[in-house]
mmCIF file of C-alpha atoms in Angstrom:
data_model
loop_
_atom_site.group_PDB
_atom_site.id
_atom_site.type_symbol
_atom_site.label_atom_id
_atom_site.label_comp_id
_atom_site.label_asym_id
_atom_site.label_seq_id
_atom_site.Cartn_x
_atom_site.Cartn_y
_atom_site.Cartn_z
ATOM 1 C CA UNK A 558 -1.112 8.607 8.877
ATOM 2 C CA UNK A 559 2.430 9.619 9.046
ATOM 3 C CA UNK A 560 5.456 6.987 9.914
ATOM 4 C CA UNK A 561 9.354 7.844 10.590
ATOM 5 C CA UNK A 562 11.866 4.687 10.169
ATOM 6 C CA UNK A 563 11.470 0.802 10.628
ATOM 7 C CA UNK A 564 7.222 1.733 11.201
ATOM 8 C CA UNK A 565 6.665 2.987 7.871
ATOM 9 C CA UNK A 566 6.671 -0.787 6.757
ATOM 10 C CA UNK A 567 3.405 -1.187 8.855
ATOM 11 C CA UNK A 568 2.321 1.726 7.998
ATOM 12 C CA UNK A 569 2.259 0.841 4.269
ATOM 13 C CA UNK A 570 0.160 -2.278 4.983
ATOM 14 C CA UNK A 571 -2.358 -0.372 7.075
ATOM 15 C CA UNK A 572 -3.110 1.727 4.761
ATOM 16 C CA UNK A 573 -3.421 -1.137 1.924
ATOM 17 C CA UNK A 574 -6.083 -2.984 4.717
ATOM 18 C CA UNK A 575 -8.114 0.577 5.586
ATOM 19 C CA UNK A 576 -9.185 2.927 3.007
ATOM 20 C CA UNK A 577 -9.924 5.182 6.380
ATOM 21 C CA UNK A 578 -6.243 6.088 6.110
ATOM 22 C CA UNK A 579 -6.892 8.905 3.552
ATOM 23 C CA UNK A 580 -3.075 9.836 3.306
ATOM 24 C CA UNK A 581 0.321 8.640 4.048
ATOM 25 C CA UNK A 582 3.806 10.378 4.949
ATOM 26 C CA UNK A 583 6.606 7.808 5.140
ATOM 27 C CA UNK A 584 9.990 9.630 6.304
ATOM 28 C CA UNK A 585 13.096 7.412 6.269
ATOM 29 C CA UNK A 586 11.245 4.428 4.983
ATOM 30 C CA UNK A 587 12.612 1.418 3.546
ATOM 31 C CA UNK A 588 12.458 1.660 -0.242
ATOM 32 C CA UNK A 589 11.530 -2.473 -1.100
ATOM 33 C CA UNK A 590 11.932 -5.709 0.234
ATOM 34 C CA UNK A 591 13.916 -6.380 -2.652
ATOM 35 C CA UNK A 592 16.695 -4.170 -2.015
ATOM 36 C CA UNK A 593 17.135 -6.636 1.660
ATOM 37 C CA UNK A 594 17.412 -9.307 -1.035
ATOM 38 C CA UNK A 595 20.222 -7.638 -3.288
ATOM 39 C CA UNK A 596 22.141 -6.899 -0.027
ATOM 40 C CA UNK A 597 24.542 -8.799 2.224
ATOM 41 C CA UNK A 598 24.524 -6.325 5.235
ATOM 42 C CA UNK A 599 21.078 -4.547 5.621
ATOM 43 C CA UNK A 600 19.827 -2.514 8.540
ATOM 44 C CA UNK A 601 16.457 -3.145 8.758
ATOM 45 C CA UNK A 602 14.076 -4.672 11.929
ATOM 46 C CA UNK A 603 13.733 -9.020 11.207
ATOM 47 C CA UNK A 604 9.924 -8.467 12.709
ATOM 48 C CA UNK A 605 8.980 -6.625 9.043
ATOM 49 C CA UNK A 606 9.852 -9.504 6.921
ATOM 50 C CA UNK A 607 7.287 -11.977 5.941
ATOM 51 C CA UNK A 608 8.371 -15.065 4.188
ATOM 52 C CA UNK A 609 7.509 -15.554 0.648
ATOM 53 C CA UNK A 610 5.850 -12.200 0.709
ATOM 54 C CA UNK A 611 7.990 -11.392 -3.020
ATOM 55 C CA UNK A 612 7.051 -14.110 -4.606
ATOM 56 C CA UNK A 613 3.406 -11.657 -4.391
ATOM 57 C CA UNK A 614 4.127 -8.022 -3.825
ATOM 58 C CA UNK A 615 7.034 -5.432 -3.240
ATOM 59 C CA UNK A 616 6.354 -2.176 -0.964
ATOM 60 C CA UNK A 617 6.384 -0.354 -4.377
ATOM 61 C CA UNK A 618 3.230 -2.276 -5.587
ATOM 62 C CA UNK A 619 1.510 -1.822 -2.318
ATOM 63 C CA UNK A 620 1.976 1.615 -2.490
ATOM 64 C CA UNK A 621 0.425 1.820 -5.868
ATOM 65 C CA UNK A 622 -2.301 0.143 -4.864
ATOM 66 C CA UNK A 623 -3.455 3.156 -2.485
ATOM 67 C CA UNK A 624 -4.307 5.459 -5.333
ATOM 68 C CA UNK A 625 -5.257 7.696 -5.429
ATOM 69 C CA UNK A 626 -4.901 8.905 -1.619
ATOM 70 C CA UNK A 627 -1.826 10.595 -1.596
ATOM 71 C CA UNK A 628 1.075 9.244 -0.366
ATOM 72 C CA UNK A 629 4.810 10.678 0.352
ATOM 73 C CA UNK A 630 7.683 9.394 0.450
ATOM 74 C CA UNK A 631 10.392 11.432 2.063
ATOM 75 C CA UNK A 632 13.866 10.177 2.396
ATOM 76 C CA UNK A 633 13.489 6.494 1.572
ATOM 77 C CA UNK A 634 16.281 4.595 2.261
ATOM 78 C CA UNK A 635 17.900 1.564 1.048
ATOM 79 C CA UNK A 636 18.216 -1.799 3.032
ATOM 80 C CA UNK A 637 21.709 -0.655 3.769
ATOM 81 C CA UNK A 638 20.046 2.712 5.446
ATOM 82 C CA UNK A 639 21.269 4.953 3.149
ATOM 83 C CA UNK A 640 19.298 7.889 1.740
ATOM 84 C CA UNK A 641 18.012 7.537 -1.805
ATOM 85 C CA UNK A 642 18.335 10.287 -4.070
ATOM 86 C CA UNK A 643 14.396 11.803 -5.264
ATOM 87 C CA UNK A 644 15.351 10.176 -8.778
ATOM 88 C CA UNK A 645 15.970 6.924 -7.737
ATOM 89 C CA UNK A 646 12.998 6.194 -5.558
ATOM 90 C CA UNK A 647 11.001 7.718 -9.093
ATOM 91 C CA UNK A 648 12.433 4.977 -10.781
ATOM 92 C CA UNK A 649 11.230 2.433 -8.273
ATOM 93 C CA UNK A 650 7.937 3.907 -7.547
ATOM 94 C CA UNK A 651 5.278 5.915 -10.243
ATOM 95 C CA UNK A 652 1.945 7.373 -9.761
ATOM 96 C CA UNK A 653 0.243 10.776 -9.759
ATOM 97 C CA UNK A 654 -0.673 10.282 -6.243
ATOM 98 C CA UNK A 655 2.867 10.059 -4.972
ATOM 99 C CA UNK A 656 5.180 12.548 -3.731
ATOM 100 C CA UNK A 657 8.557 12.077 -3.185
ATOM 101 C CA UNK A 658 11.325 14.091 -1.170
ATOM 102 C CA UNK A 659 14.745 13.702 -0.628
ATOM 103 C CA UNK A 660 15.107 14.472 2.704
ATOM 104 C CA UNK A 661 13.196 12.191 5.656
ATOM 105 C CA UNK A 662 11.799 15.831 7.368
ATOM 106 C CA UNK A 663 9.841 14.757 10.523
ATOM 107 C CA UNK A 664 9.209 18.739 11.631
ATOM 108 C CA UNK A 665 5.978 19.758 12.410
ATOM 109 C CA UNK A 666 6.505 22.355 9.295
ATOM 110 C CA UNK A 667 6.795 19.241 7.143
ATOM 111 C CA UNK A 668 4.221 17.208 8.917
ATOM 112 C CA UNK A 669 1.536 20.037 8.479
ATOM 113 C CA UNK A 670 2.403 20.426 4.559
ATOM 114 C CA UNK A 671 2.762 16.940 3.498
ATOM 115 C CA UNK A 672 -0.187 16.573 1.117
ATOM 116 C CA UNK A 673 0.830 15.855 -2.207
#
């Protein structure tokens, strides 16, 4: 499954719900729901929130919890909507079946080469 923007949230959670979704390429994606919480002035969609939903789980743990299908993660963003540097989503997010990119490529040449 590959998502671009404010559907890579779903995304995330449709993979966690079916193990048919063997892979995932997230381009632009938000990098946690924490980061909404650490900011005054966010630009992400209202419809992706789900109250409570830190008090249990963070994007970052959801996306560990799909190892080991491979997942990348290419030009996350912050809640702000600013890119993230390759580094800084590492320090967020760990695993052997992640990939991460700086830039948010939606070609078909990335699309086609996106497995980890």
């Amino acid at each position: 499954m590959a998502a671009r923007g404010k559907m890579t949230v779903p995304a995330v959670f449709a993979a966690a719900l079916d193990e048919n979704i063997s892979e995932l390429y997230l381009a632009g994606g938000l990098i946690s729901f924490r980061s909404i919480v650490e900011t005054e002035n966010y630009d992400h969609s209202f419809a992706n929130f789900v109250p409570g939903m830190l008090r249990h789980t963070d994007l970052p743990e959801v996306v560990q919890s799909l190892a080991p299908r491979p997942v990348t993660l290419a030009g996350s963003v912050d809640a702000g909507g600013n890119t993230m540097a390759s580094a800084a989503v590492r320090r967020i997010y760990s695993g052997e079946h992640l990939a991460v990119r700086d830039k948010g490529d939606w070609s078909i040449d990335a699309l086609s080469s996106w497995k980890v």
